[in-house]
Amino acid sequence: MATSSCRPPDPALLRPLDIPHKTLLGPGPSNCPPRVLAASARPVLGHLHSEFVTIMSDVQAGLRYVFQTQNEITFVVDGSGHAGMEVTLGNLVDHGDVVLVATKGLWGHRASQLVTRLGGVPKQITKPVGQVFTGAEIEEALKAHHPSVMFITQGESSAGTLQPLEDVGNLCRLYNCLLIVDTVASLGAVPFFMDKWGVDAVYTGSQKVLNCPSGLAPVSFNPRAWRKYCARKKPMASYYFDLKELGTYWDFPHSSGPRKYHHTASINSFYALREGLAIVA
């Protein structure tokens, strides 16, 4: 629809799209299997079509498997892995809450900044890049700061370290604290047992070990985390990331009435994630 008064199209848009094949060896994104890429090219469905709702349920089942959990509040946030950090901390950190942040690389620093923006009080314990925390160090910090929430990364992509988690959940329960774990760079590559290890909330990203395109952040909240959300003194600041609002679309047990629109899901990315989870299974 070109006229003399219209800005002409950029010549780049008139050239065919050319994407080279590259072997991706960073922490993410990773190369996607042909089965995953083929799934993302399937026809678009509506976000409330019954066929798409079935795919949502398949994804939830796959996530319960990879997270090793029975949590009913297990779902996907439309956004990168960082959106998982926003939705877990955003729903569980209330104004004035003390949050213990175990920092051993970039993601602890990011989490501390987010806690401050949420009105919480971050208390950092730090390790030099390349080192991880011991149970004794974590317990000492829990005793000293009395946090209501603790944040820790399992696979620290900025440092190449793997944090042992087997006893951290029990320590947090001993000191009446919720445990949030970032598994963006680790889920699917190393053992993770959400229920067995007493993890209260977890998130990951679709683009790393799960070998799917970026843009989705799987998350899970256990009943302890849900009770913390329900006891908030102030409403969650973000409508998009609010657990209660998201529950109307994902049909969480606490939702009333039929499933209804919250946002338009990334339909074709869900197809890809469904197939990525099927490959893991």
XYZ file of C-alpha atoms in Angstrom, residues 5-155:
151
model
C 3.219 9.996 1.692
C 4.154 6.580 3.112
C 7.536 5.595 4.423
C 8.966 2.956 2.041
C 9.738 -0.539 3.379
C 13.260 -1.260 4.456
C 15.112 -3.183 1.704
C 16.090 -5.818 4.286
C 12.442 -6.897 4.492
C 12.363 -7.599 0.760
C 15.145 -10.182 0.998
C 14.396 -13.848 1.830
C 15.085 -14.805 5.435
C 18.370 -16.690 5.671
C 19.195 -18.463 8.964
C 22.507 -20.352 9.109
C 22.871 -23.693 10.867
C 25.059 -23.237 13.945
C 26.093 -25.613 16.704
C 25.147 -23.849 19.937
C 27.544 -24.664 22.770
C 26.656 -22.002 25.341
C 24.358 -22.540 28.341
C 21.405 -21.550 26.147
C 19.702 -21.297 23.804
C 20.428 -24.811 22.657
C 19.856 -26.561 19.346
C 16.308 -27.875 18.978
C 15.645 -31.417 17.757
C 13.804 -31.671 14.401
C 10.741 -33.058 16.211
C 10.534 -29.896 18.331
C 10.997 -27.531 15.383
C 8.432 -29.432 13.332
C 5.897 -29.136 16.155
C 6.301 -25.360 16.277
C 5.345 -25.162 12.580
C 1.943 -26.798 13.123
C -1.247 -24.761 12.505
C -2.120 -22.111 15.056
C -5.010 -22.862 17.419
C -6.992 -20.477 19.560
C -5.834 -20.134 23.147
C -9.104 -21.615 24.462
C -9.726 -24.242 21.802
C -10.268 -27.623 23.402
C -7.362 -29.082 21.428
C -5.015 -26.444 22.825
C -6.312 -26.936 26.356
C -5.385 -30.614 25.949
C -1.853 -29.562 24.979
C -1.707 -27.335 28.071
C -2.624 -30.361 30.182
C 0.038 -32.460 28.437
C 2.621 -29.782 29.220
C 1.578 -29.706 32.884
C 1.952 -33.491 33.097
C 5.397 -33.290 31.498
C 6.481 -30.555 33.885
C 5.359 -32.533 36.923
C 7.598 -35.310 35.646
C 10.722 -33.187 35.030
C 10.239 -31.233 38.272
C 9.406 -34.517 40.086
C 6.375 -33.051 41.842
C 2.685 -33.635 42.453
C 1.963 -29.900 42.719
C -1.320 -28.896 41.130
C -0.014 -25.349 40.590
C 2.455 -26.343 37.874
C 2.243 -24.373 34.641
C 4.045 -22.176 32.111
C 4.614 -18.430 32.075
C 4.866 -16.806 28.649
C 8.311 -15.208 28.865
C 11.959 -16.198 29.114
C 13.488 -17.939 32.116
C 13.767 -14.535 33.742
C 9.956 -14.387 33.763
C 10.087 -17.427 36.036
C 12.163 -15.437 38.511
C 9.611 -12.619 38.323
C 6.594 -14.863 38.882
C 8.071 -16.852 41.783
C 9.616 -13.954 43.709
C 6.834 -11.567 42.709
C 4.098 -13.758 44.190
C 5.962 -14.897 47.299
C 7.755 -11.714 48.401
C 5.525 -9.209 50.179
C 6.456 -5.701 51.282
C 8.917 -5.886 54.158
C 9.719 -9.585 53.731
C 13.314 -10.552 54.441
C 14.676 -12.693 51.597
C 17.904 -14.670 51.895
C 19.636 -14.639 48.501
C 22.471 -17.110 47.967
C 24.689 -15.294 45.466
C 27.451 -17.097 43.597
C 27.103 -15.447 40.200
C 24.861 -13.204 38.121
C 21.484 -14.640 39.083
C 21.782 -14.002 42.799
C 22.546 -10.352 42.038
C 19.513 -10.177 39.738
C 17.288 -11.763 42.380
C 18.464 -9.266 45.013
C 17.625 -6.350 42.716
C 14.184 -7.796 42.082
C 13.512 -8.326 45.799
C 14.299 -4.651 46.408
C 11.922 -3.578 43.618
C 9.220 -5.743 45.189
C 9.599 -3.950 48.522
C 11.391 -6.845 50.192
C 14.647 -6.763 52.126
C 17.373 -8.849 50.447
C 20.053 -10.379 52.655
C 22.840 -11.763 50.515
C 25.289 -14.476 51.342
C 28.023 -14.649 48.733
C 30.564 -17.059 47.341
C 33.367 -16.324 44.882
C 32.636 -17.365 41.305
C 33.256 -21.097 40.966
C 32.293 -22.039 44.541
C 29.029 -23.303 46.038
C 27.425 -23.104 49.489
C 27.611 -25.743 52.187
C 24.628 -26.698 54.312
C 26.348 -25.245 57.371
C 26.785 -21.870 55.655
C 23.143 -21.788 54.635
C 21.956 -22.727 58.122
C 24.121 -20.021 59.675
C 22.528 -17.434 57.367
C 19.008 -18.675 58.111
C 19.712 -18.318 61.834
C 21.176 -14.848 61.424
C 18.567 -13.253 59.122
C 15.263 -15.074 59.868
C 14.047 -14.809 56.245
C 10.574 -15.723 55.080
C 11.906 -16.720 51.642
C 15.252 -18.051 50.384
C 16.443 -17.916 46.764
C 19.190 -20.120 45.345
C 20.299 -21.216 41.861
C 20.940 -24.897 41.172
C 22.953 -24.469 37.960
